[in-house]
mmCIF file of C-alpha atoms and ligand atoms in Angstrom:
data_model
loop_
_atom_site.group_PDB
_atom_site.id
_atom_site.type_symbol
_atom_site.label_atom_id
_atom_site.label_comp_id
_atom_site.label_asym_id
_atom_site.label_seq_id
_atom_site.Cartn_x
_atom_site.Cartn_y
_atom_site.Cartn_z
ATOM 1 C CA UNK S 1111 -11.414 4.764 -16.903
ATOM 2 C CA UNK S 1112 -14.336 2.120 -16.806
ATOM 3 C CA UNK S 1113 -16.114 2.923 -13.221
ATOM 4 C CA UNK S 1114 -14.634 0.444 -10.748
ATOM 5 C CA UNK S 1115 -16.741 -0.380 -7.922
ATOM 6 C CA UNK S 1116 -14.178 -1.812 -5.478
ATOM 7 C CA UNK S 1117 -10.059 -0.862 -4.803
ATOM 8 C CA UNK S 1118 -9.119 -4.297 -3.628
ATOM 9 C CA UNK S 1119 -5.862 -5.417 -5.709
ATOM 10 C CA UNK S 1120 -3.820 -3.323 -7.780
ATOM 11 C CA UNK S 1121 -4.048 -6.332 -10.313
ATOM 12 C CA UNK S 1122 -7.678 -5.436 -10.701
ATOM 13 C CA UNK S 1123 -6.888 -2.445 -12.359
ATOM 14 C CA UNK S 1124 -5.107 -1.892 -15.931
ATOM 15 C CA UNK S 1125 -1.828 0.379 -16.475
ATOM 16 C CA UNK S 1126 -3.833 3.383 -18.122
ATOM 17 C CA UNK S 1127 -6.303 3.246 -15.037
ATOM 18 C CA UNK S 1128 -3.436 3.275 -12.727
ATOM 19 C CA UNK S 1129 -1.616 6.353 -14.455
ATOM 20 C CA UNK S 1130 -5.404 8.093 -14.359
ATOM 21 C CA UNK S 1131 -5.316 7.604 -10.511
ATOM 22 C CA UNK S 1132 -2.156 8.822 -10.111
ATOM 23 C CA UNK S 1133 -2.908 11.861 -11.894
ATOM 24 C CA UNK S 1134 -5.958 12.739 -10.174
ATOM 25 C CA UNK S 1135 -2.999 12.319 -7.285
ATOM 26 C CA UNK S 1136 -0.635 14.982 -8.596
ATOM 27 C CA UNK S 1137 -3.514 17.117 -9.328
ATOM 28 C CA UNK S 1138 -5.535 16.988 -5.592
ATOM 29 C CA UNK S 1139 -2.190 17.160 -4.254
ATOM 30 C CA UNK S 1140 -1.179 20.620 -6.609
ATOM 31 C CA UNK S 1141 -4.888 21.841 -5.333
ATOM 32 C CA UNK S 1142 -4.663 21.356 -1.593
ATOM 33 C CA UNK S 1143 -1.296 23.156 -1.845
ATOM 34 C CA UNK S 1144 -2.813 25.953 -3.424
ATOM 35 C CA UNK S 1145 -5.254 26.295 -0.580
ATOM 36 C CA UNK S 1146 -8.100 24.990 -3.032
ATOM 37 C CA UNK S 1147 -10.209 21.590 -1.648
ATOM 38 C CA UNK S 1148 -12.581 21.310 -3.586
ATOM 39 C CA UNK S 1149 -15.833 19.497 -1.910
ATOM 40 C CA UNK S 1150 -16.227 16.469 -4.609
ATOM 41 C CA UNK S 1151 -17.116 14.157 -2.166
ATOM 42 C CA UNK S 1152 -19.822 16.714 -0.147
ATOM 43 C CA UNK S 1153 -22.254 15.201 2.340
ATOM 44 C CA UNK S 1154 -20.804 11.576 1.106
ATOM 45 C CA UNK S 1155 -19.927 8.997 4.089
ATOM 46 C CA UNK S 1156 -17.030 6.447 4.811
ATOM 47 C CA UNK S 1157 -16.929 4.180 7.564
ATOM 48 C CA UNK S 1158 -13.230 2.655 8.201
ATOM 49 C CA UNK S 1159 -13.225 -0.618 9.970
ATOM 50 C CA UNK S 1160 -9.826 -1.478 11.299
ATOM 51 C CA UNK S 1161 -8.819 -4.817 12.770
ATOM 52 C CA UNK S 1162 -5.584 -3.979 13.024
ATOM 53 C CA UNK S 1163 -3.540 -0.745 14.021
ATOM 54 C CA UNK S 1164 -3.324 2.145 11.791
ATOM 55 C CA UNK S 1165 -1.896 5.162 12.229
ATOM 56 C CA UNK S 1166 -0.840 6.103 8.578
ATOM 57 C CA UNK S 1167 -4.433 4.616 7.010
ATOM 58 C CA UNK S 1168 -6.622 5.758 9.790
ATOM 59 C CA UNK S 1169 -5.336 9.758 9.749
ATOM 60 C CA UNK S 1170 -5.072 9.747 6.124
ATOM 61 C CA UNK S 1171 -8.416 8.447 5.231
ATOM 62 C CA UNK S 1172 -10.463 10.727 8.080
ATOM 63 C CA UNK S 1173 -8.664 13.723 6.801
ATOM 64 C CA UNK S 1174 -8.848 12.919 2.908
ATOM 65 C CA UNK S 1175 -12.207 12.700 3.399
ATOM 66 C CA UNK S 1176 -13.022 15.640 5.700
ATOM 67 C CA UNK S 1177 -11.223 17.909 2.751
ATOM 68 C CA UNK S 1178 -13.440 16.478 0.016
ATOM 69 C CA UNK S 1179 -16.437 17.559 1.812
ATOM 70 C CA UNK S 1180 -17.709 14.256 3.464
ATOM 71 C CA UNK S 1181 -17.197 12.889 6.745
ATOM 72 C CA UNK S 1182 -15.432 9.663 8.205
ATOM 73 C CA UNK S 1183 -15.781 7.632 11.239
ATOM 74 C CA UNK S 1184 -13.989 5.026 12.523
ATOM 75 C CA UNK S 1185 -14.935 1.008 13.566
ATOM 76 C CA UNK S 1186 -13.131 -1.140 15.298
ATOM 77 C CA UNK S 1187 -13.645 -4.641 14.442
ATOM 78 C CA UNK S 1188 -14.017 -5.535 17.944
ATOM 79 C CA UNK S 1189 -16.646 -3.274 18.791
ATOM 80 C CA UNK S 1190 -19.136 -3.745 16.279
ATOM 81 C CA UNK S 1191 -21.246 -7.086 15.738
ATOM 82 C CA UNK S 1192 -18.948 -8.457 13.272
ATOM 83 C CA UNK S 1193 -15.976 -8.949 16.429
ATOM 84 C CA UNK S 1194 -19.231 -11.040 17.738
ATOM 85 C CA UNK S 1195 -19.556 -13.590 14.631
ATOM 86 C CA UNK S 1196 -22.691 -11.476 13.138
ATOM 87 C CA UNK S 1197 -21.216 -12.580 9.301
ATOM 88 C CA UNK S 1198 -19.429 -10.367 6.725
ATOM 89 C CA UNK S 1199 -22.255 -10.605 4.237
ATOM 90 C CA UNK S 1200 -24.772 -9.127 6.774
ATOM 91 C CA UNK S 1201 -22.678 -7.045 7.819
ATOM 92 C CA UNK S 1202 -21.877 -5.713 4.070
ATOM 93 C CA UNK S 1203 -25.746 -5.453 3.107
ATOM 94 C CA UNK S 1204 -26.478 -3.311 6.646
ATOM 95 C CA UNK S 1205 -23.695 -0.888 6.150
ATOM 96 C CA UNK S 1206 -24.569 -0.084 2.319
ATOM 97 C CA UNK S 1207 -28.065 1.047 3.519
ATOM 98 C CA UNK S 1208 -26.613 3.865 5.803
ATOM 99 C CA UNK S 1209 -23.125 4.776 3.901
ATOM 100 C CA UNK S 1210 -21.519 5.855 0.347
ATOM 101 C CA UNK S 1211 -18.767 3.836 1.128
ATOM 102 C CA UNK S 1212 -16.400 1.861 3.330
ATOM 103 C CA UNK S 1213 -12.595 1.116 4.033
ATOM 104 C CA UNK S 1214 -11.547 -1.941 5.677
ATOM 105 C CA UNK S 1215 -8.116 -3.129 7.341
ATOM 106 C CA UNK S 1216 -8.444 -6.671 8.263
ATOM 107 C CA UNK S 1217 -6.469 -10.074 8.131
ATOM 108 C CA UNK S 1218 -8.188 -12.298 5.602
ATOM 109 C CA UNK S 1219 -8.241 -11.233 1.931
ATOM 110 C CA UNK S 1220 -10.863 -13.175 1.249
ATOM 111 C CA UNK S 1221 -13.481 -11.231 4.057
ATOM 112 C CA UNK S 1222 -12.558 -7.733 1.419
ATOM 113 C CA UNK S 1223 -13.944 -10.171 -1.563
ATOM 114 C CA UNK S 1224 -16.855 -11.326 0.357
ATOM 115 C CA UNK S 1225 -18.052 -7.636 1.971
ATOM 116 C CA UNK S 1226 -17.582 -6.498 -1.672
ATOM 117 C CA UNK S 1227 -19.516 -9.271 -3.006
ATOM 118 C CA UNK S 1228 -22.126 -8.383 -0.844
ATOM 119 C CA UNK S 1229 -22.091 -4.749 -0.648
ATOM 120 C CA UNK S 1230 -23.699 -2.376 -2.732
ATOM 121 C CA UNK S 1231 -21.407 0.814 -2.031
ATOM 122 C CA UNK S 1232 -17.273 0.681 -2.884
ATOM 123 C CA UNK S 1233 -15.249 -1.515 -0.937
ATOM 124 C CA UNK S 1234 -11.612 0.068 -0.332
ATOM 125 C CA UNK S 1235 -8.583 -2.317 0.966
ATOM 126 C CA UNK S 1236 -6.704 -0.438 3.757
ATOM 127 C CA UNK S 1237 -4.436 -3.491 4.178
ATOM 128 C CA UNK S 1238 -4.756 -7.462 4.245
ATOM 129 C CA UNK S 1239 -2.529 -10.248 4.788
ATOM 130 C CA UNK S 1240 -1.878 -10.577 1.292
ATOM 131 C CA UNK S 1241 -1.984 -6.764 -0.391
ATOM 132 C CA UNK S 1242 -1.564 -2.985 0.957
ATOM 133 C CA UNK S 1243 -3.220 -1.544 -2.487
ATOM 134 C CA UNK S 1244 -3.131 2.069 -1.352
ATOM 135 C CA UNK S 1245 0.343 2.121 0.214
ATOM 136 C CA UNK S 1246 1.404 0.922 -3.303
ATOM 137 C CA UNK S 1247 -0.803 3.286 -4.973
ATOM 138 C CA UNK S 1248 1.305 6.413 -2.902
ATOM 139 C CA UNK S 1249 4.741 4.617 -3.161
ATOM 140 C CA UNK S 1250 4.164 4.955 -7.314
ATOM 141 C CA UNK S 1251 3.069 8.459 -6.797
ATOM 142 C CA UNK S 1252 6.061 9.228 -4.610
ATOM 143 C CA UNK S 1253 8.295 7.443 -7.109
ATOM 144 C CA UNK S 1254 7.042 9.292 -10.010
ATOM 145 C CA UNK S 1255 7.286 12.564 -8.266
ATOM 146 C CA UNK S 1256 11.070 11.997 -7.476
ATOM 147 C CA UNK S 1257 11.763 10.378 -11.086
ATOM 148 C CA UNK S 1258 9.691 11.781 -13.087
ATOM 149 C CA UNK S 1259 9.016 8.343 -14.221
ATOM 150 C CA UNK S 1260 8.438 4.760 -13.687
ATOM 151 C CA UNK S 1261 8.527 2.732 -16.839
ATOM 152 C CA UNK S 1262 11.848 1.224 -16.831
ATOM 153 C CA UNK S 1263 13.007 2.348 -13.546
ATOM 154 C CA UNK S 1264 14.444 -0.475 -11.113
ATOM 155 C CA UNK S 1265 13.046 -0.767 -7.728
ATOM 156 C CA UNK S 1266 14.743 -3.330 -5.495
ATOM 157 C CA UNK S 1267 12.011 -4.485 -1.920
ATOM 158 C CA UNK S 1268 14.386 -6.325 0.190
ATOM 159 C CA UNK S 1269 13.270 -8.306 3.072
ATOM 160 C CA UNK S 1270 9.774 -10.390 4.002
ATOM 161 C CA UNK S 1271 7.562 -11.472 0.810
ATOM 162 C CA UNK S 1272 4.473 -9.981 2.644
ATOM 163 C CA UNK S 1273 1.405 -7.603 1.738
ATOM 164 C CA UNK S 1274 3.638 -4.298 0.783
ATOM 165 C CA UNK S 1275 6.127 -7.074 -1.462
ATOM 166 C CA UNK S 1276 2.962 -8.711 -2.933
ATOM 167 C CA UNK S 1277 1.510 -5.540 -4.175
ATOM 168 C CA UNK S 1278 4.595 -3.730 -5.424
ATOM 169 C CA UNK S 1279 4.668 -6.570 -7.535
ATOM 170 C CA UNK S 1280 1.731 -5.452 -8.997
ATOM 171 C CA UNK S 1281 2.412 -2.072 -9.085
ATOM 172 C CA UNK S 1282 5.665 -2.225 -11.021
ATOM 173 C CA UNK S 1283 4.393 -4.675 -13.393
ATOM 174 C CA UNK S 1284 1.811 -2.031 -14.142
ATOM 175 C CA UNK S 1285 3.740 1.002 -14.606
ATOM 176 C CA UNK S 1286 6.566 -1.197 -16.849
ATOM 177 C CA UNK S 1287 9.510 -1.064 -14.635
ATOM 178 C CA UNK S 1288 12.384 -3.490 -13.186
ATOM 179 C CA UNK S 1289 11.304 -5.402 -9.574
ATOM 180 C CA UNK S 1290 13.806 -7.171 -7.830
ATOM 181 C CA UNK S 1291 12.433 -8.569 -4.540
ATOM 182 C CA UNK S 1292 14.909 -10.351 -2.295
ATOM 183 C CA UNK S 1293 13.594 -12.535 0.217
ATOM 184 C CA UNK S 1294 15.403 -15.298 2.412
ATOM 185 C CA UNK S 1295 14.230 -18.488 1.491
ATOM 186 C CA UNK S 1296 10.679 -19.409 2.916
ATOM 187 C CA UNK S 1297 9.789 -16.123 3.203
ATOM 188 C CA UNK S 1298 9.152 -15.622 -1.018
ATOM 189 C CA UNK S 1299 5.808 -13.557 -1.918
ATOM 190 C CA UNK S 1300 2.250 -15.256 -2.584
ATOM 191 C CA UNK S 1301 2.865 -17.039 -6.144
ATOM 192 C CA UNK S 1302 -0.556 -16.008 -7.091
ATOM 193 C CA UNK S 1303 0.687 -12.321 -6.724
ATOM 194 C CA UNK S 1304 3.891 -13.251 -8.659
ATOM 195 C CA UNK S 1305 2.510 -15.020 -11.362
ATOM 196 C CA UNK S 1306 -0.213 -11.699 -11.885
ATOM 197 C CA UNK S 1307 2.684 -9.818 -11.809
ATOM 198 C CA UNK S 1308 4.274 -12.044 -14.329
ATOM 199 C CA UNK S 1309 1.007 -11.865 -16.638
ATOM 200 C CA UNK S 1310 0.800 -8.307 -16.558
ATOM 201 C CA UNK S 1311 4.836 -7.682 -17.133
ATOM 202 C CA UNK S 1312 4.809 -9.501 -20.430
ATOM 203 C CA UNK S 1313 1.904 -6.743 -21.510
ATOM 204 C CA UNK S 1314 3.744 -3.285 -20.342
ATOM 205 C CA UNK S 1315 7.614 -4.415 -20.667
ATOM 206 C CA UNK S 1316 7.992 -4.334 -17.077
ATOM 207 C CA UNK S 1317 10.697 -7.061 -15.283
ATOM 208 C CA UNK S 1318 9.745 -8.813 -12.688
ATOM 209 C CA UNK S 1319 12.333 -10.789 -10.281
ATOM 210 C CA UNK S 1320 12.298 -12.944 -7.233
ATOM 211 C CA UNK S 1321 15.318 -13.662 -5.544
ATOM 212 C CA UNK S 1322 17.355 -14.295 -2.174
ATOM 213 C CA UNK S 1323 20.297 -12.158 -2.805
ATOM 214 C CA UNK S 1324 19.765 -8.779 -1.147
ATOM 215 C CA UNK S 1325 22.769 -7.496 -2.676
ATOM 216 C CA UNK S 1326 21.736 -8.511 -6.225
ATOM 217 C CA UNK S 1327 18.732 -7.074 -6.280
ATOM 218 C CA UNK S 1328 20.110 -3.770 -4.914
ATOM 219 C CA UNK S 1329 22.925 -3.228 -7.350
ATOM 220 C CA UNK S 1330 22.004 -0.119 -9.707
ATOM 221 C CA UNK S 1331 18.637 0.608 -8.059
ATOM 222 C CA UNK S 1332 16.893 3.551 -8.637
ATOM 223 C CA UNK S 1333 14.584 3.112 -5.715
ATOM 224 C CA UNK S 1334 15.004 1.042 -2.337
ATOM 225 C CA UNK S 1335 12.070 -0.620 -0.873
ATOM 226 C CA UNK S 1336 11.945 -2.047 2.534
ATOM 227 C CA UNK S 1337 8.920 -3.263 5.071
ATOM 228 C CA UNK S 1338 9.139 -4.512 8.641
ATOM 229 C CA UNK S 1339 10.099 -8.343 9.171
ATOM 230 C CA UNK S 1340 7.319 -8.610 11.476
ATOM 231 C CA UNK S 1341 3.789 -7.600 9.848
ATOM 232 C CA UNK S 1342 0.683 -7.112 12.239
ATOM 233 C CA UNK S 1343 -0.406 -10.698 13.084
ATOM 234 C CA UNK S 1344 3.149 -12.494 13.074
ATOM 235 C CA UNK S 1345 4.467 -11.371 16.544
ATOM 236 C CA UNK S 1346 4.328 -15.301 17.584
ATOM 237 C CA UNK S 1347 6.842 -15.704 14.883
ATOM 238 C CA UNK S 1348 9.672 -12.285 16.588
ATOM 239 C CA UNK S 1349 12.805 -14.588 18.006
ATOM 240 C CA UNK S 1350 12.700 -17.005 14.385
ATOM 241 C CA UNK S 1351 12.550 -13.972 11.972
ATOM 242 C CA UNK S 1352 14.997 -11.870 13.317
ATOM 243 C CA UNK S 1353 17.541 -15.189 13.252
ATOM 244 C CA UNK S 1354 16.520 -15.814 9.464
ATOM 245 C CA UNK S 1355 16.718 -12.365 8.406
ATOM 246 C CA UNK S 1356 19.581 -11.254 9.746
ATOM 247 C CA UNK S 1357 21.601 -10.639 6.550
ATOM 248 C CA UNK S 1358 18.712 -8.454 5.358
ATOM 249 C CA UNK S 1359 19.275 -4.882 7.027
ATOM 250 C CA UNK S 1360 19.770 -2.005 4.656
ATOM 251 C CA UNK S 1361 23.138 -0.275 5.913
ATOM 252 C CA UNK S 1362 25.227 2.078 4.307
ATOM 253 C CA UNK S 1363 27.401 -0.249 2.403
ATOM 254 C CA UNK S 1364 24.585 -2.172 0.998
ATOM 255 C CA UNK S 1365 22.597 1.087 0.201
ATOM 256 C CA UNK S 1366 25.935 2.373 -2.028
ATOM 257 C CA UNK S 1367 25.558 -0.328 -4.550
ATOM 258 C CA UNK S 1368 22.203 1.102 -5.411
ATOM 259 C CA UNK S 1369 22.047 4.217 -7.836
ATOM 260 C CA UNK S 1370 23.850 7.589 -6.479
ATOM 261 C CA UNK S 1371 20.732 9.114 -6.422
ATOM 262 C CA UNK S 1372 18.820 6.019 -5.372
ATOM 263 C CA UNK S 1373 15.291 6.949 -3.040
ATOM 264 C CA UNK S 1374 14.718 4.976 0.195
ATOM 265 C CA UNK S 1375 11.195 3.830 1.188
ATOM 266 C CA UNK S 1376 9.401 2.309 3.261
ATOM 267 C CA UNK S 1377 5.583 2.750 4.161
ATOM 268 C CA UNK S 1378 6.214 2.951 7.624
ATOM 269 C CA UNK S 1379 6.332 2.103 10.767
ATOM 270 C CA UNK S 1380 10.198 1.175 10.339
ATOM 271 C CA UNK S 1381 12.067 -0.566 12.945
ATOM 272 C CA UNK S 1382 15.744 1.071 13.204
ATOM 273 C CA UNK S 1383 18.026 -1.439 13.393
ATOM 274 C CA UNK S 1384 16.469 -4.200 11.854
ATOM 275 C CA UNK S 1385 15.116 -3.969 8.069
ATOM 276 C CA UNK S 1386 17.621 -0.586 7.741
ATOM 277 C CA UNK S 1387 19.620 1.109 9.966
ATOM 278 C CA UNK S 1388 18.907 4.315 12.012
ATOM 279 C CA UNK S 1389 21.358 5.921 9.361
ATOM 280 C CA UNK S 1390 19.967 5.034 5.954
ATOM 281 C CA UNK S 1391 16.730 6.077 7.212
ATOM 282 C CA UNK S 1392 17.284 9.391 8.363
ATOM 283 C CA UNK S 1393 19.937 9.571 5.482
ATOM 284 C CA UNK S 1394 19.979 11.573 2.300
ATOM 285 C CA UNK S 1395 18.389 8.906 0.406
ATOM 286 C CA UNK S 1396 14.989 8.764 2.277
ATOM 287 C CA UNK S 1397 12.120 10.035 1.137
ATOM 288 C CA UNK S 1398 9.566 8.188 4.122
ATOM 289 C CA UNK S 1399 7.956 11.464 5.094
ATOM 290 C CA UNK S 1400 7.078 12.843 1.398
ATOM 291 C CA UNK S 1401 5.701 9.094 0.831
ATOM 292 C CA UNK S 1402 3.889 9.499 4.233
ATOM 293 C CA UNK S 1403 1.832 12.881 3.003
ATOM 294 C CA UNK S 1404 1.097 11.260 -0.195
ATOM 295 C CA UNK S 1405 -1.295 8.474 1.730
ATOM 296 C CA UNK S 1406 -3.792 11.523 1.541
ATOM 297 C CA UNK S 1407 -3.394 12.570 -1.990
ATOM 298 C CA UNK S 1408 -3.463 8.973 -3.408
ATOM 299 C CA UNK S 1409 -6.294 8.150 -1.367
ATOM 300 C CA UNK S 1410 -8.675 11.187 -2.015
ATOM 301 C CA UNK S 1411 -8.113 9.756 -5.539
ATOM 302 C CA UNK S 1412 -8.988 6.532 -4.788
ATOM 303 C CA UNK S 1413 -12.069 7.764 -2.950
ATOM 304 C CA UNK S 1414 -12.990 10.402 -6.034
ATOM 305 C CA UNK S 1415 -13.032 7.856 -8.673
ATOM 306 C CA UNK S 1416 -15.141 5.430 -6.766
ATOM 307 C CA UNK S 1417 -17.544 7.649 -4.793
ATOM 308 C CA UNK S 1418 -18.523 10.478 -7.042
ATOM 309 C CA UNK S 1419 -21.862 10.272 -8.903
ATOM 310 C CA UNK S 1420 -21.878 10.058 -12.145
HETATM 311 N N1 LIG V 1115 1.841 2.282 6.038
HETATM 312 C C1 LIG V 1115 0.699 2.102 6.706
HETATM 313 O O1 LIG V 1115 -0.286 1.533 6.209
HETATM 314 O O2 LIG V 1115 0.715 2.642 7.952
HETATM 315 P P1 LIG V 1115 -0.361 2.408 9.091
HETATM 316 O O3 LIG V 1115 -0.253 0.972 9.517
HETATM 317 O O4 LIG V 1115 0.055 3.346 10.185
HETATM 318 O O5 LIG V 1115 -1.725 2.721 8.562
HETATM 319 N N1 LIG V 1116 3.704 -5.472 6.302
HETATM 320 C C1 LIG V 1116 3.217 -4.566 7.311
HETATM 321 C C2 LIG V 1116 2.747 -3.296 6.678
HETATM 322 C C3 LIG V 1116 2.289 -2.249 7.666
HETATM 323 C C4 LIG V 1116 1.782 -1.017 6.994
HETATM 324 C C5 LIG V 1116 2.088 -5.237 8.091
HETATM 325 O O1 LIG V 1116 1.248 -5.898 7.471
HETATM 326 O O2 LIG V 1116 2.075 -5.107 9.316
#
C-alpha cells in the first residue's frame, strides 16, 4: 500500500488498500485478544478536535491510541482559537509543529481538505457532513467478520442519504458488492458520492443502487443498514423529517424480507422507534455492539498505516 498521508474519503483509497486495512484490523483485533498490544505507535501524539458529539469516535480513538503506545487528548472546537475565527490553515501549520497527528469531527468537508492541505502530519476524518470514513471502515470489518466476505454480498442502508449513506457507497463499491440505498425523495445521497461510487463499481463488479422503495432494496439482503433521520446539525429540521420518513422504520415484517440470516447495523446512536424498532434492534439479527468494538480495531489500523515511520 502506497503511504497515504490523510484518511479523508474512502474513495481516496483503492480496493487492495482497503482489504490491507482491514487486515491489519483482523490482525490488531486477534492481538489485543490475546493480551498482546504491541506499542507501534510509542511516544507518537494525536490530538482529536470534535465539533460535534462523540461518544463512539472520541472513546475509541483515546483508547486505540493509548494501546499502541502513544497518547491522545481531546479539543473541542469551541475552546481552542479556531471556535474564535483564528483560520484552519493556521491552525493546521501550528498543530503539525507539536503533534504526529490529528483527528477531526467537524461540519464542513471542505475545512478536513483545507487542514490537510495545510498540515504536515496525517489528517484523519472522524465524521463530516458529507462522509463517516472510519465508521465505514468498521462496518466492512464487521461485515466481513460475520460473512466471511464482501464481494458480492447485498447490503441494503435504508433511510436519510447522509454521511454514513454517502460513504457506504464507497465502501461497497470498493469491496465489489450489491448497495441498495433507499431514501424518500429529497433526501437522496450527495451525487458526487454516487457517481464515485458509480466509477469505482464498474472497476471491482460491485452494484450500486439508489432508490425510494425501502422494501425493494431490503428484499434478499444479506446485511441491513440503518442511520438516524436526524444527523448532528439538522435538529431545526425534527417535526418535517419524522413526517417524510415515516414509512422508513425497520420492523419485523420489513426486516423478514431480508436474508434469514441477514445482520442489522447501525453505527450508533439509534433512536428506537424511529429508523428501527426497539425489537429489530435488540433482535437476533443485530450485530450493533460487535460493530461498536470494532471502532477500535479499524481505527488503530487507520492510525498504524498513517503514523508509523517508515
Ligand atoms: N458512530 C459514531 O461515530 O458514534 P459517535 O457519534 O458516538 O462517535
Ligand atoms: N448521520 C449521523 C451519524 C452519527 C455517527 C450524524 O451525522 O449525526
Amino acid at each position: 500500500m502506497k503511504k497515504h498521508k490523510d484518511f479523508i474519503s474512502l474513495s481516496d483509497f483503492n480496493p487492495a488498500e482497503i482489504s490491507e486495512l482491514l487486515d491489519l484490523a483482523d490482525q490488531l483485533k486477534k492481538d489485543r485478544q490475546a493480551g498482546k498490544c504491541e506499542p507501534i505507535l510509542k511516544g507518537k501524539t494525536l490530538a482529536m478536535i470534535f465539533a460535534k458529539s462523540s461518544t463512539r469516535t472520541r472513546i475509541s480513538f483515546e483508547v486505540g491510541i493509548h494501546e499502541l503506545g502513544g497518547v491522545g487528548f481531546y479539543l473541542n472546537s469551541n475552546d481552542i482559537q479556531l471556535g474564535r475565527g483564528e483560520t484552519v490553515a493556521d491552525t493546521a501549520r501550528v498543530m503539525s509543529r507539536y503533534i504526529d497527528g490529528i483527528m477531526i469531527r467537524t461540519y464542513s468537508h471542505n475545512s478536513v481538505i483545507e487542514l490537510a492541505k495545510y498540515s504536515t502530519v496525517p489528517i484523519i476524518n472522524g465524521l463530516t457532513d458529507l462522509e463517516h470514513p472510519c465508521q465505514v471502515l468498521c462496518d466492512l470489518m464487521t461485515v466481513r467478520e460475520f460473512k466471511g466476505q464482501l464481494k458480492g454480498l447485498k447490503m441494503a442502508y435504508i433511510g436519510d442519504g447522509n454521511n454514513m449513506a454517502n460513504s457506504l457507497l464507497h465502501g461497497a463499491a470498493l469491496t465489489g458488492m450489491h448497495i441498495a440505498v433507499a431514501t424518500p425523495r429529497g433526501y437522496e445521497s450527495d451525487p458526487v458520492c454516487v457517481s464515485q461510487a458509480q466509477d469505482i463499481a464498474a472497476t471491482t463488479g460491485a452494484k450500486i443502487e439508489t432508490i425510494h422503495d425501502p422494501d425493494e432494496a431490503i428484499k434478499d439482503a444479506d446485511v441491513v443498514y440503518t442511520d438516524t433521520w436526524i444527523s448532528m446539525g439538522q435538529e431545526d429540521e425534527k417535526k418535517e423529517r419524522m413526517a417524510v420518513f415515516s414509512g422508513f422504520t425497520i420492523d419485523r415484517t420489513m426486516m423478514s424480507q431480508a436474508k434469514k440470516d441477514a445482520i442489522f447495523l447501525h453505527c450508533l446512536p439509534a433512536y428506537r422507534g424511529y429508523e428501527m424498532t426497539a425489537e429489530v434492534f435488540e433482535g437476533p439479527h443485530s450485530v450493533v455492539f460487535d460493530q461498536a468494538e470494532n471502532r477500535l480495531h479499524a481505527q488503530k489500523a487507520i492510525m498504524v498505516k498513517l503514523m508509523q515511520d517508515g
